[in-house]
Coordinates of C-alpha atoms and ligand atoms in Angstrom, one line a residue:
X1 CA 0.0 0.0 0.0
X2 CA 0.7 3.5 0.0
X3 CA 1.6 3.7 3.5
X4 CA 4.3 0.9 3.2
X5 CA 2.4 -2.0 4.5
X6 CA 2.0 -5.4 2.6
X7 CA -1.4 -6.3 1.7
X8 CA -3.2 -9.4 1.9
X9 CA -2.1 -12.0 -1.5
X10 CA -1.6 -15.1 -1.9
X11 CA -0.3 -17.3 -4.8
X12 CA -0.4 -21.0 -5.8
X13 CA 1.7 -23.6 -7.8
X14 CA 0.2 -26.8 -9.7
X15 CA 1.2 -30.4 -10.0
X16 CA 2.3 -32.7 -7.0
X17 CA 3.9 -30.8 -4.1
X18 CA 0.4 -30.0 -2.8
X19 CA -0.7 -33.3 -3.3
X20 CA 2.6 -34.7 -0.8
X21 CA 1.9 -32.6 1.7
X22 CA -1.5 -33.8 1.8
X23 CA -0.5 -37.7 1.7
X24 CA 1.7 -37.1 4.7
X25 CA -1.8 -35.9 6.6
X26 CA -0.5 -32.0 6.9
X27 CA -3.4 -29.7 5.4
X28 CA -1.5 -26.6 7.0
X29 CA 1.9 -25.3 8.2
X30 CA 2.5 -22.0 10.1
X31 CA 6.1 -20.4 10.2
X32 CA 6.7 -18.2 13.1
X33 CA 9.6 -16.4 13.0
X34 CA 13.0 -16.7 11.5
X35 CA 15.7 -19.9 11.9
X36 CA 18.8 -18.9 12.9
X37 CA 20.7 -21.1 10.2
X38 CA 19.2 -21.6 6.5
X39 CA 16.9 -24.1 6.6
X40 CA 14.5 -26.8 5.0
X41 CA 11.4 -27.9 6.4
X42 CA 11.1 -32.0 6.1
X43 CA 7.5 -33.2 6.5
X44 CA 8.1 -36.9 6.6
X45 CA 5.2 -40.0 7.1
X46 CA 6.0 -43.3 6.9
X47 CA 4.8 -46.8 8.5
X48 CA 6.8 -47.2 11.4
X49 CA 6.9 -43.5 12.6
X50 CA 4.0 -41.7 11.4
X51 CA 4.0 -38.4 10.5
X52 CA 7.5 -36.3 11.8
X53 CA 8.2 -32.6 11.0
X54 CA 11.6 -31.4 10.9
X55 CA 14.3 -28.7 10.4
X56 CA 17.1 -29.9 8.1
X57 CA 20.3 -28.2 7.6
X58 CA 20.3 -26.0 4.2
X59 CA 23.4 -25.0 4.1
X60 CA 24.5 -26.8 1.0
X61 CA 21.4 -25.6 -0.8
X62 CA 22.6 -21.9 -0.5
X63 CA 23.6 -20.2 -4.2
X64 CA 21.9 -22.8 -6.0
X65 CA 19.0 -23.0 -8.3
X66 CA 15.5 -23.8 -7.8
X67 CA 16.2 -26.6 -10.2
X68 CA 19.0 -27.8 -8.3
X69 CA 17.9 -28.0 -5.2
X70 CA 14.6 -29.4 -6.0
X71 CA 16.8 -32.6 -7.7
X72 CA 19.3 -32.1 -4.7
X73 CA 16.6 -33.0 -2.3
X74 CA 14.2 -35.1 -4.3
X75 CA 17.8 -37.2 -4.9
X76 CA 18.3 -36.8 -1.4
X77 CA 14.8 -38.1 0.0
X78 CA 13.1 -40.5 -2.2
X79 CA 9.4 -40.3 -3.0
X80 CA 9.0 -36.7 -1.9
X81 CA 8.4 -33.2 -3.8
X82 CA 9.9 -30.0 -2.7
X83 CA 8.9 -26.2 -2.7
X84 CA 12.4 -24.3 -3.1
X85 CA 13.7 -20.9 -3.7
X86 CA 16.2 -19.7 -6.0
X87 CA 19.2 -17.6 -5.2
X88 CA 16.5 -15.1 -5.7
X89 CA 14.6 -15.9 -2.3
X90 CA 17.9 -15.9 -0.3
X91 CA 18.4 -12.2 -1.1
X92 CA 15.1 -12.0 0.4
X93 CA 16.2 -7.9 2.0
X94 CA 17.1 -6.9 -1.5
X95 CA 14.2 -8.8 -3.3
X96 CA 10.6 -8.1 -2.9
X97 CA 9.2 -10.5 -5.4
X98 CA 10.8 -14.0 -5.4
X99 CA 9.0 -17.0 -6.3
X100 CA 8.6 -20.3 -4.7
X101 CA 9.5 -23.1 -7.2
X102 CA 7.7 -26.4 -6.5
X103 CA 8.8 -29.8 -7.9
X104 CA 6.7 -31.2 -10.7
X105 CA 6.1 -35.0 -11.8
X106 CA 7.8 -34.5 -15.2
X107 CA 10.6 -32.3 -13.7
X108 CA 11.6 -35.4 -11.5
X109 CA 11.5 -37.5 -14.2
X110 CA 13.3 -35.7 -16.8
X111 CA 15.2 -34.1 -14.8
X112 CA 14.7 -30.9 -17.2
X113 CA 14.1 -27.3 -15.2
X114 CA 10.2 -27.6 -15.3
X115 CA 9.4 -26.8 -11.7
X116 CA 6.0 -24.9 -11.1
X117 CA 5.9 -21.4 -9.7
X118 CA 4.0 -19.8 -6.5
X119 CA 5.1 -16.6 -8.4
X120 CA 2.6 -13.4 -7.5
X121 CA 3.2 -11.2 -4.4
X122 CA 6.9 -12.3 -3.3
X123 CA 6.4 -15.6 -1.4
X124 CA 9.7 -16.5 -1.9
X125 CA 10.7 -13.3 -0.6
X126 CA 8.7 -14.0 3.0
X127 CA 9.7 -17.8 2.9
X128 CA 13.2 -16.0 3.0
X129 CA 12.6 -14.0 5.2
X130 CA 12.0 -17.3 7.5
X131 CA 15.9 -18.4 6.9
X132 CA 13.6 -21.2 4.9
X133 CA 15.7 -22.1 1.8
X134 CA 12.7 -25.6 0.8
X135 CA 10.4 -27.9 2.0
X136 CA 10.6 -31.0 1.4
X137 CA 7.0 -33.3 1.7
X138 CA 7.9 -36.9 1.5
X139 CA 5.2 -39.9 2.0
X140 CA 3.4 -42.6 -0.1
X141 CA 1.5 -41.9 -2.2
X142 CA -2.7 -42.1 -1.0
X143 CA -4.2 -44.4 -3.2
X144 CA -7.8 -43.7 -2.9
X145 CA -9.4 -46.6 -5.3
X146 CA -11.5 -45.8 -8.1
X147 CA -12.8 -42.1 -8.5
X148 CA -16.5 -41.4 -7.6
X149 CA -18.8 -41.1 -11.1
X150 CA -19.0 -37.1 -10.5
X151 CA -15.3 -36.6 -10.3
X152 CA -14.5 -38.7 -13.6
X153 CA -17.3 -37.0 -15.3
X154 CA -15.9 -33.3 -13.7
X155 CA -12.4 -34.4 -15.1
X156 CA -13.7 -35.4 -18.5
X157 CA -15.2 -32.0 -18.4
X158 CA -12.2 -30.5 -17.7
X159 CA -10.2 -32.4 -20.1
X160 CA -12.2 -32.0 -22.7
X161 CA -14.8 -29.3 -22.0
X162 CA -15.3 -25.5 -23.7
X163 CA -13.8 -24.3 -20.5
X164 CA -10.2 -25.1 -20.9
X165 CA -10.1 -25.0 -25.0
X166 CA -7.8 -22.0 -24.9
X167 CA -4.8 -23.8 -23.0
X168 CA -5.1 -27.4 -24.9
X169 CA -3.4 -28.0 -28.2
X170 CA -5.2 -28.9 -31.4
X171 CA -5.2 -32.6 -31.0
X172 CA -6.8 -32.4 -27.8
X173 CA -10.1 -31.8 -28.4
X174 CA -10.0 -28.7 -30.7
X175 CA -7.7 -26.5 -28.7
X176 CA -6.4 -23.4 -29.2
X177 CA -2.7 -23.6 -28.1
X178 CA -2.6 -22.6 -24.7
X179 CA -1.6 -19.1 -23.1
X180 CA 1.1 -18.5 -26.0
X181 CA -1.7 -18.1 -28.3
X182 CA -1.9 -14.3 -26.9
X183 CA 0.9 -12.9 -28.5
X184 CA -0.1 -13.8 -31.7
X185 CA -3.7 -12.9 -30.5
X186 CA -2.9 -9.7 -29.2
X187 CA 0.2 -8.4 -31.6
X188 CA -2.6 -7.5 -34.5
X189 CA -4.8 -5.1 -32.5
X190 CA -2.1 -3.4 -31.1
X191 CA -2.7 -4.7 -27.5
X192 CA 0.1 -6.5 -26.4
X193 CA 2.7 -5.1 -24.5
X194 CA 6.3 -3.7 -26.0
X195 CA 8.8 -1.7 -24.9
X196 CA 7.2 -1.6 -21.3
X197 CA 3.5 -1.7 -22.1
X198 CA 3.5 0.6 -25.2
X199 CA 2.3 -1.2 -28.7
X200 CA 4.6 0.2 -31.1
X201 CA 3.0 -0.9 -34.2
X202 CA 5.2 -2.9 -35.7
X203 CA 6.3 -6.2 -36.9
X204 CA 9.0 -7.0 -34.4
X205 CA 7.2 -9.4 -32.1
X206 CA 5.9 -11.9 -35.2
X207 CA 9.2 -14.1 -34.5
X208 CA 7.8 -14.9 -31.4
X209 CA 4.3 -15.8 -32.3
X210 CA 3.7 -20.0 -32.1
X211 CA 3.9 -20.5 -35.3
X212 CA 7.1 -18.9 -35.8
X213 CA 8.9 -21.1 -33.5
X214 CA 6.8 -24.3 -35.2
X215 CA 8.1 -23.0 -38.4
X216 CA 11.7 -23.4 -36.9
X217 CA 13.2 -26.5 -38.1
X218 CA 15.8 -26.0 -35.2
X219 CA 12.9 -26.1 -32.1
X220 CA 10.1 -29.3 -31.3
X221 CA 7.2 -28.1 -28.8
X222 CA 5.7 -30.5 -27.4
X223 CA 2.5 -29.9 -24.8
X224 CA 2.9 -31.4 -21.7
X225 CA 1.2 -31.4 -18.4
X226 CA 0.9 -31.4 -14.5
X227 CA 0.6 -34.4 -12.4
X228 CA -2.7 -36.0 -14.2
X229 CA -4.0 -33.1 -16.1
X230 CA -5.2 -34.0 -19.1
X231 CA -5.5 -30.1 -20.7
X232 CA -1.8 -30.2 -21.0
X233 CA -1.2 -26.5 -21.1
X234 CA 2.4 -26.4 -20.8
X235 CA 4.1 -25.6 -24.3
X236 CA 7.9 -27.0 -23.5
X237 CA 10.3 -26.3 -26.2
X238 CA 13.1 -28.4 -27.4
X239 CA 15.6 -28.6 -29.9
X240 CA 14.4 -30.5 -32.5
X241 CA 16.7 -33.9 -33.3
X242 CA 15.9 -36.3 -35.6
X243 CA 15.8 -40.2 -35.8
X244 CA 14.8 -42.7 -38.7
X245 CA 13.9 -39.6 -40.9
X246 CA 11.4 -37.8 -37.8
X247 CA 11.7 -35.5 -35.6
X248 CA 11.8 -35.5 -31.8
X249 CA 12.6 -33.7 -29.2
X250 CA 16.1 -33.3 -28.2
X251 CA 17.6 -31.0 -25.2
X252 CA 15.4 -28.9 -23.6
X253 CA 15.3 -25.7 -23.3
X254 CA 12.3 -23.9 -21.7
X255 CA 8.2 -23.7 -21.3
X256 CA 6.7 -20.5 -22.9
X257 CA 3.5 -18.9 -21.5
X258 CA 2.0 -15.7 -22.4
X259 CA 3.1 -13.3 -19.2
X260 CA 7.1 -14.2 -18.9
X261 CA 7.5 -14.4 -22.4
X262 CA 6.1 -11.5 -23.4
X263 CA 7.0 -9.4 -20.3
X264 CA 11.0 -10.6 -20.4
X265 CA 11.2 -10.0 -24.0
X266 CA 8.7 -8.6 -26.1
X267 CA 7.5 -5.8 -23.3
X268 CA 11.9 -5.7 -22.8
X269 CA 12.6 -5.3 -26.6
X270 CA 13.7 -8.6 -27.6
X271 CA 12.5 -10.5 -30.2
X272 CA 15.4 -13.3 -31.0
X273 CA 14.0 -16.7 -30.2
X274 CA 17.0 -18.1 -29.1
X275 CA 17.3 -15.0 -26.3
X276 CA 13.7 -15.4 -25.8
X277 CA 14.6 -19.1 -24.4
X278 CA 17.4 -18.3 -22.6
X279 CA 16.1 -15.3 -20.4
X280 CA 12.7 -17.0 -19.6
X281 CA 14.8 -20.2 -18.6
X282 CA 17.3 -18.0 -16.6
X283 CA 14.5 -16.2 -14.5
X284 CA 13.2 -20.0 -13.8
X285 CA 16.1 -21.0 -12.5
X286 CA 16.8 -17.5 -9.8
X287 CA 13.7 -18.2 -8.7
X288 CA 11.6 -14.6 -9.6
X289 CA 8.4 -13.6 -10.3
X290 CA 9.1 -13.4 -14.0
X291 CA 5.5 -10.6 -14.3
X292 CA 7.2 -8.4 -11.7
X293 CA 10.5 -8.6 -12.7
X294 CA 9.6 -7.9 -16.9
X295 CA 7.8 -5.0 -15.6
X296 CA 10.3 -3.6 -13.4
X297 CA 12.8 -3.5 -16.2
X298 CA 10.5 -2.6 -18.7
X299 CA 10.3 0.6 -16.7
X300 CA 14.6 1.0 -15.7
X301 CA 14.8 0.5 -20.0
X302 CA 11.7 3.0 -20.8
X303 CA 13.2 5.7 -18.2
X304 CA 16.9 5.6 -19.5
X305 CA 15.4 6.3 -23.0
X306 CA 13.9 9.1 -21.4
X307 CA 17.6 10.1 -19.3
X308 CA 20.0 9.6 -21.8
X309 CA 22.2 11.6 -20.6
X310 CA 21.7 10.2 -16.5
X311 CA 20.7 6.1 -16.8
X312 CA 20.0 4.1 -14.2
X313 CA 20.9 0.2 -13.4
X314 CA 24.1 0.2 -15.8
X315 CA 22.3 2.1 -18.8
X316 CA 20.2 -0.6 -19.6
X317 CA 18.3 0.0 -22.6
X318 CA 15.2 -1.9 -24.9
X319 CA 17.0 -4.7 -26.7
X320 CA 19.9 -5.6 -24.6
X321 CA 19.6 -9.0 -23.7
X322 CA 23.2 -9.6 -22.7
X323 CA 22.9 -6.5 -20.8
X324 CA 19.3 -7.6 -19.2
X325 CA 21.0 -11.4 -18.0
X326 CA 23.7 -9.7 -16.7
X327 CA 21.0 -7.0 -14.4
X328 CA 18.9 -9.9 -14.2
X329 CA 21.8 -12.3 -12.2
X330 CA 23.2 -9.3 -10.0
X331 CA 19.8 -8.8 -8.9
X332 CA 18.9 -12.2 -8.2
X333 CA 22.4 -11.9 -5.8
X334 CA 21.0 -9.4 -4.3
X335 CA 23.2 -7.1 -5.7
X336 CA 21.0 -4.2 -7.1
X337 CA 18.2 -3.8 -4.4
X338 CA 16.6 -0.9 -6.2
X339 CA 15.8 -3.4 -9.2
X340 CA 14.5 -6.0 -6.6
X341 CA 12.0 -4.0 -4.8
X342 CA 10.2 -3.7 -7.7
X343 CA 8.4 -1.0 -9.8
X344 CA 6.5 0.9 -7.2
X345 CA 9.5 2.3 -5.1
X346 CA 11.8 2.5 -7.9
X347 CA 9.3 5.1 -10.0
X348 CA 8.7 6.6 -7.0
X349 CA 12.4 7.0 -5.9
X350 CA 13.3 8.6 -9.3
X351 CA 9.9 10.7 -9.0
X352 CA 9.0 9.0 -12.4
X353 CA 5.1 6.9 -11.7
X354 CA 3.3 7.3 -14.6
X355 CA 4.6 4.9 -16.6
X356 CA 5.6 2.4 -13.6
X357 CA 3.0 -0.7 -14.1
X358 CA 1.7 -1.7 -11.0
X359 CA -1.4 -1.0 -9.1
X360 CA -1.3 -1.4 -5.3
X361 CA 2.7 -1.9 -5.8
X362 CA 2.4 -5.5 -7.5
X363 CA 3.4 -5.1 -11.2
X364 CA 0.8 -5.5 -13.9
X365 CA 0.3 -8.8 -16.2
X366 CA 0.5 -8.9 -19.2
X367 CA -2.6 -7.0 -20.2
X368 CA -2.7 -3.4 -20.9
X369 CA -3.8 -1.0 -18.3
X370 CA -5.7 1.4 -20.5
X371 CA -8.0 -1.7 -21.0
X372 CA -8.5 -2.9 -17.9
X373 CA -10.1 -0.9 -15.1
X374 CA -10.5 -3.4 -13.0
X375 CA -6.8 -3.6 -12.1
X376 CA -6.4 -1.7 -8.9
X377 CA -9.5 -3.7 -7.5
X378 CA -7.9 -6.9 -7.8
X379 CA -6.8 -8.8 -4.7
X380 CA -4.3 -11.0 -5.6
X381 CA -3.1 -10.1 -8.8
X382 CA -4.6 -8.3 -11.8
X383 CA -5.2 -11.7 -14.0
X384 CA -5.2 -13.6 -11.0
X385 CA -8.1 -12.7 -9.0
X386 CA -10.6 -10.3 -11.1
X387 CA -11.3 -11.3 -14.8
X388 CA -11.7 -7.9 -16.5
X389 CA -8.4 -8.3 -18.0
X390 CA -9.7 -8.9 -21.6
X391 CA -12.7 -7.7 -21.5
X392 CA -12.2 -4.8 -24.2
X393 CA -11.0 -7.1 -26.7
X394 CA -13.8 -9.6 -26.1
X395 CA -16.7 -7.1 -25.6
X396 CA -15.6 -3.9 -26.9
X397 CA -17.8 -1.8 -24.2
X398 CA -16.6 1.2 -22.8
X399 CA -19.9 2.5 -20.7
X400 CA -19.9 2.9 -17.2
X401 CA -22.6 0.7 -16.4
X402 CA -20.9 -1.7 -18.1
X403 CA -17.5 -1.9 -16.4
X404 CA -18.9 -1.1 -12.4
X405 CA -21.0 -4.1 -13.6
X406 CA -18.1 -6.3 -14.6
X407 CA -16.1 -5.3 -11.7
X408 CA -18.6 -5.5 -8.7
X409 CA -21.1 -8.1 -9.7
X410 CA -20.4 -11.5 -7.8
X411 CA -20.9 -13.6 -11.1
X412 CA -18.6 -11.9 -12.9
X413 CA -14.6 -10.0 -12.2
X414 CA -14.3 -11.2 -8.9
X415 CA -15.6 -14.8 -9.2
X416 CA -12.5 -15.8 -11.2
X417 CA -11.3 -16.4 -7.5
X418 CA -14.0 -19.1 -6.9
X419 CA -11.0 -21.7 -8.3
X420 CA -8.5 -20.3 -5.6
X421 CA -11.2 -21.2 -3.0
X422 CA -11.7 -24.8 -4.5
X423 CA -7.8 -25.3 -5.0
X424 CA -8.8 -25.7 -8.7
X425 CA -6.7 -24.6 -11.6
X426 CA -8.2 -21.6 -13.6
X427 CA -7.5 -22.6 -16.8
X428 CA -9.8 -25.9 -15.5
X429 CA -12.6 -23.6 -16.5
X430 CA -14.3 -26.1 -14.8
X431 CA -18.7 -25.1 -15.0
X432 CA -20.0 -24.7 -11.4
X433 CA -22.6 -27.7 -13.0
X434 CA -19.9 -30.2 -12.4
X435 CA -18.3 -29.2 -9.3
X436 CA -21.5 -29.1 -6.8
X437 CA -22.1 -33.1 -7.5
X438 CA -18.4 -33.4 -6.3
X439 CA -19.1 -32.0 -3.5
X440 CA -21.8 -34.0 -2.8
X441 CA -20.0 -37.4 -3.3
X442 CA -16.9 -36.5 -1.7
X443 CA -18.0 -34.6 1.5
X444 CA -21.6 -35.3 1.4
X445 CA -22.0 -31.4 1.4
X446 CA -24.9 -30.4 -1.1
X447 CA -23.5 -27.0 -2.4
X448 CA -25.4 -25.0 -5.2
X449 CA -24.1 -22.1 -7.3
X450 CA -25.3 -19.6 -5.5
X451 CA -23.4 -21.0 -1.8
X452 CA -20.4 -20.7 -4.1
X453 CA -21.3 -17.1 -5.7
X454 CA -21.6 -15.8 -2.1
X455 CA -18.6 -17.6 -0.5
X456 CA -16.4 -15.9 -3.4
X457 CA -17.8 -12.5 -2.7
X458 CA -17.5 -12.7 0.8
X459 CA -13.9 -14.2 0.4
X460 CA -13.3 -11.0 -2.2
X461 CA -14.6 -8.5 0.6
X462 CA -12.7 -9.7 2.8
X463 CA -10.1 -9.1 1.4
X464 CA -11.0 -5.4 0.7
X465 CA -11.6 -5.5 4.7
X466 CA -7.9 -6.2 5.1
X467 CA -6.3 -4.2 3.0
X468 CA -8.6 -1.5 4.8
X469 CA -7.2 -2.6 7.9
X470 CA -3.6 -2.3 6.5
X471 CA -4.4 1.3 5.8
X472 CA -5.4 2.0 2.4
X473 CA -7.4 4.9 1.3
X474 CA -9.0 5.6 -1.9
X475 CA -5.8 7.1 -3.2
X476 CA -4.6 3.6 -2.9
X477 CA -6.8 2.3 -6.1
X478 CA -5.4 4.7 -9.1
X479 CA -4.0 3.3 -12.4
X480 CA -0.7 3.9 -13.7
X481 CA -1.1 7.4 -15.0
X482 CA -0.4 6.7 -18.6
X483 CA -3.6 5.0 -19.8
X484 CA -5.0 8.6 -19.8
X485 CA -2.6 9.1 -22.7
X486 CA -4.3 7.6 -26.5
X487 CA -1.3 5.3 -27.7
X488 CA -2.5 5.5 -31.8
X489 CA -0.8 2.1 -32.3
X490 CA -3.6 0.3 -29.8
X491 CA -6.5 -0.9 -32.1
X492 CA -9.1 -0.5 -29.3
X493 CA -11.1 2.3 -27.5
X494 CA -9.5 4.6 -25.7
X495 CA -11.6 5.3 -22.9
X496 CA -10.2 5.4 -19.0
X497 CA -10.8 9.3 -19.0
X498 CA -9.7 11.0 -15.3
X499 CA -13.4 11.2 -15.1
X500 CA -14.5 7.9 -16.3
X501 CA -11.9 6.6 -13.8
X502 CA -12.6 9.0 -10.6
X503 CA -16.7 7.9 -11.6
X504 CA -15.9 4.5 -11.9
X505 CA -14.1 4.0 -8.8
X506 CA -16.9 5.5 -6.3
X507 CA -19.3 3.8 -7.7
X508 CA -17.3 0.3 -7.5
X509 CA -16.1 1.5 -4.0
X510 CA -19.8 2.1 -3.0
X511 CA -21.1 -1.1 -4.2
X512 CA -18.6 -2.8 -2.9
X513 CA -18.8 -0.9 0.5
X514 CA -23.2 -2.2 0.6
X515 CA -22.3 -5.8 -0.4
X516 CA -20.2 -5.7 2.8
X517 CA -22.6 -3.9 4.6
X518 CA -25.5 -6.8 3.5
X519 CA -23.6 -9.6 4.4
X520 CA -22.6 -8.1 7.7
X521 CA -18.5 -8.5 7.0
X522 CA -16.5 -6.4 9.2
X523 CA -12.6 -5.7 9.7
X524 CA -11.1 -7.8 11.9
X525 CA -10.1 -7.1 15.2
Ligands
SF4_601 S1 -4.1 -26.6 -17.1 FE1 -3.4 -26.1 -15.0 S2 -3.1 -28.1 -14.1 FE2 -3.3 -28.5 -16.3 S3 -1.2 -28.5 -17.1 FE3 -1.9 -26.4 -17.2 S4 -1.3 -25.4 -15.3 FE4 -1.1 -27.6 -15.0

């Protein structure tokens, strides 16, 4: 918040750490305070002992990867997943937005970097913060027999359904080629963000659209998944080999999705593919948020075109990629603290905000703000926890009914957090139709859509209670200054006015403000 105080977040990874932790019979652990040597947790259930929680010496962790030490310790305790930081975490005082890395099935297996993040809202910063370098969950696996009839047909759903077309890849049920499909979706209307969050209507990020890289002779992408999900989102690229006259994939080198690709290259002005790999790969491996740092550099490149003649952060400028690894490693050492506290003190420290992406002090996805009003209202994340985020492109309205609509009404922006509730992936897209029978076979709770419309809002508005509590005030919920400014090169209405926006948030504030008054939510005390 304005006032300096962390507000309330919270961030999740996919595939099978959760799913240990649960098998060794832990739902929940708490960390009070801060070891006084580094650290890994080891949650540990076996036969003879039952379940045993302990602190492990890290030491030999320290400096490494969040590759490495996930192998080190999966190596080092069989049948387990870990949740580990990169050198990125460590520097937790210098860095405000490290990731948590957490161990996937095919990561294990491969042994290729392919770990899943907890990446929004520095986690791996606080974990840090603990002297907690991992965790390390290691217990049989809970084999639970054959799934109720709900939960395979909920799956199928999934797998299959309209809900999660946009993240599968042709062969899998008509889909249309997962998160990447953005940049190519985007690029055309002029709404993707270059050059830190300014379309410059131009060819340059074409090399980088899917199809580009599948026109490569040189690269194989191949979809791949979580533990047992069957949408496959990931799009892992490798270079391509071949054998008897086909190709296959060879070494790998890194996943794509929409927001670190286009934020650490595109939105950085880089457009080689090869650099595209390596960067995204590198911020993987230190352990970042990749959203927050492509934003915060974004801004260090955009303000030394501005200050020639005075640069910041070694003159790093659009286009340098050699010159971006290099900012991007120090800082992950914990050597350039104004880089790794992120956008928000940075613009404010050179006096330079209206072009710093953030809202609330956690840096922007990869949508642009002049499109997306709903931003600063968002809990946990602008495309995490309030779907306005493409809502221009989609429904082209730019009326104020409209948008206090989108934002405030419980089926709609702020419902997109009903799958952080259920501990479901969003890209799922799973239809409320075919969660409430799970419910009912699993728990024996009979749920409806409306019990799960109002515990969303009420989660929502309680978060709104706690970031009151932390002390925000209505100056707290602004926009980056910029989308006030018509960028020609974006293909879609410019409309956030000062007075659309000053309109727009009273009248969200006030609706939001009776909703808590209705269902009688108050700030803790
Ligand atoms: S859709 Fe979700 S669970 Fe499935 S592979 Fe993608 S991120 Fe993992």
């Amino acid at each position: 918040a304005n006032n300096g105080r962390p507000l309330a977040m919270w961030s999740c990874a996919s595939d099978k750490f959760g799913t240990k932790v649960l098998a060794a019979g832990v739902n929940e652990v708490i960390f009070l305070g801060r070891a006084q040597r580094p650290v890994y947790l080891l949650i540990h259930r076996d036969d003879t002992e039952g379940l045993t929680l302990s602190l492990e010496d890290a030491s030999d962790l320290l400096g490494k990867t969040t590759h490495e030490k996930i192998l080190q310790l999966a190596d080092r305790h069989p049948d387990s997943h870990v949740a580990a930081l990169g050198p990125t975490g460590e520097h937790w005082q210098q860095n405000f937005y490290a990731a948590i890395a957490c161990s996937a099935v095919n990561q294990l297996h491969s042994r290729d970097c392919k770990p899943r993040f907890a990446g929004r809202g520095g986690m791996g910063s606080i974990m840090g913060s603990k002297n907690l370098i991992a965790i390390v969950a290691q217990a049989p696996d809970v084999h639970r027999g054959k799934l109720p009839p709900a939960l395979l047909e909920a799956n199928k759903e999934i797998s299959r359904g309209p809900g999660s077309r946009n993240y599968r890849d042709p062969d899998k049920g008509n889909g249309n080629g997962g998160t990447w499909r953005n940049v190519a979706g985007l690029h055309p209307i002029g709404a993707l963000p270059e050059m830190n969050f300014r379309p410059q209507g131009n060819d340059k990020p074409v090399p980088l659209y899917r199809k580009s890289l599948e026109s490569n002779s040189h690269y194989f992408i191949k979809d791949e998944s979580c533990f047992k999900c069957g949408i496959s989102c990931h799009k892992n690229i490798y270079a391509a080999e071949e054998e008897n006259g086909r190709r296959k994939p060879g070494k790998f080198f890194t996943k794509f999705d929409y927001e670190p690709l286009d934020l650490l290259t595109i939105n950085l002005g880089i457009y080689d593919q090869q650099q595209a790999l390596e960067i995204v790969e590198l911020v993987d491996q230190l352990g970042f948020d990749s959203i927050s740092l492509g934003v915060t550099l974004g801004y260090i490149m955009e303000y030394n075109q501005r200050h020639p003649q005075q640069p910041i952060v070694d003159g790093l400028s659009f286009g340098d990629f050699h010159g971006a690894c290099r900012v991007i490693q120090r800082t992950a050492a914990g050597q350039l603290p104004e880089v790794g506290r992120g956008v928000k003190r940075l613009s404010e420290q050179r006096g330079e905000t209206a072009y710093a992406m953030h809202c609330k002090g956690l840096e922007l996805p990869a949508y642009l703000p002049e499109t997306n009003p709903g931003y600063p209202f968002a809990i946990a994340g602008g495309h995490m926890s309030m779907r306005t985020f493409l809502l221009l492109v989609f429904d082209g309205k730019t009326d104020m009914d409209y948008w206090v609509d989108a934002i405030t009404n419980p089926n709609r922006g702020v419902y997109y957090m009903r799958d952080d509730i259920l501990g479901l992936c969003k890209f799922a897209g799973a239809p409320d139709k075919v969660i409430e029978p799970v419910f009912k076979e699993i728990y024996g709770v009979e749920i409806t859509r409306e019990d799960l419309v109002h515990a969303t809002q009420r989660t929502y508005l309680r978060g709104l209670l706690l970031e009151r509590q932390q002390g925000t005030t209505v100056d707290d919920y602004v926009l980056p200054a910029r989308v006030y400014e018509r960028n020609p090169n974006v293909q879609l209405p410019h409309f956030i006015t000062p007075e659309f926006w000053h309109e727009l948030r009273q009248r969200v504030l006030q609706a939001f403000e009776a909703q808590i008054e209705t269902y009688g939510l108050r700030e803790a005390t």
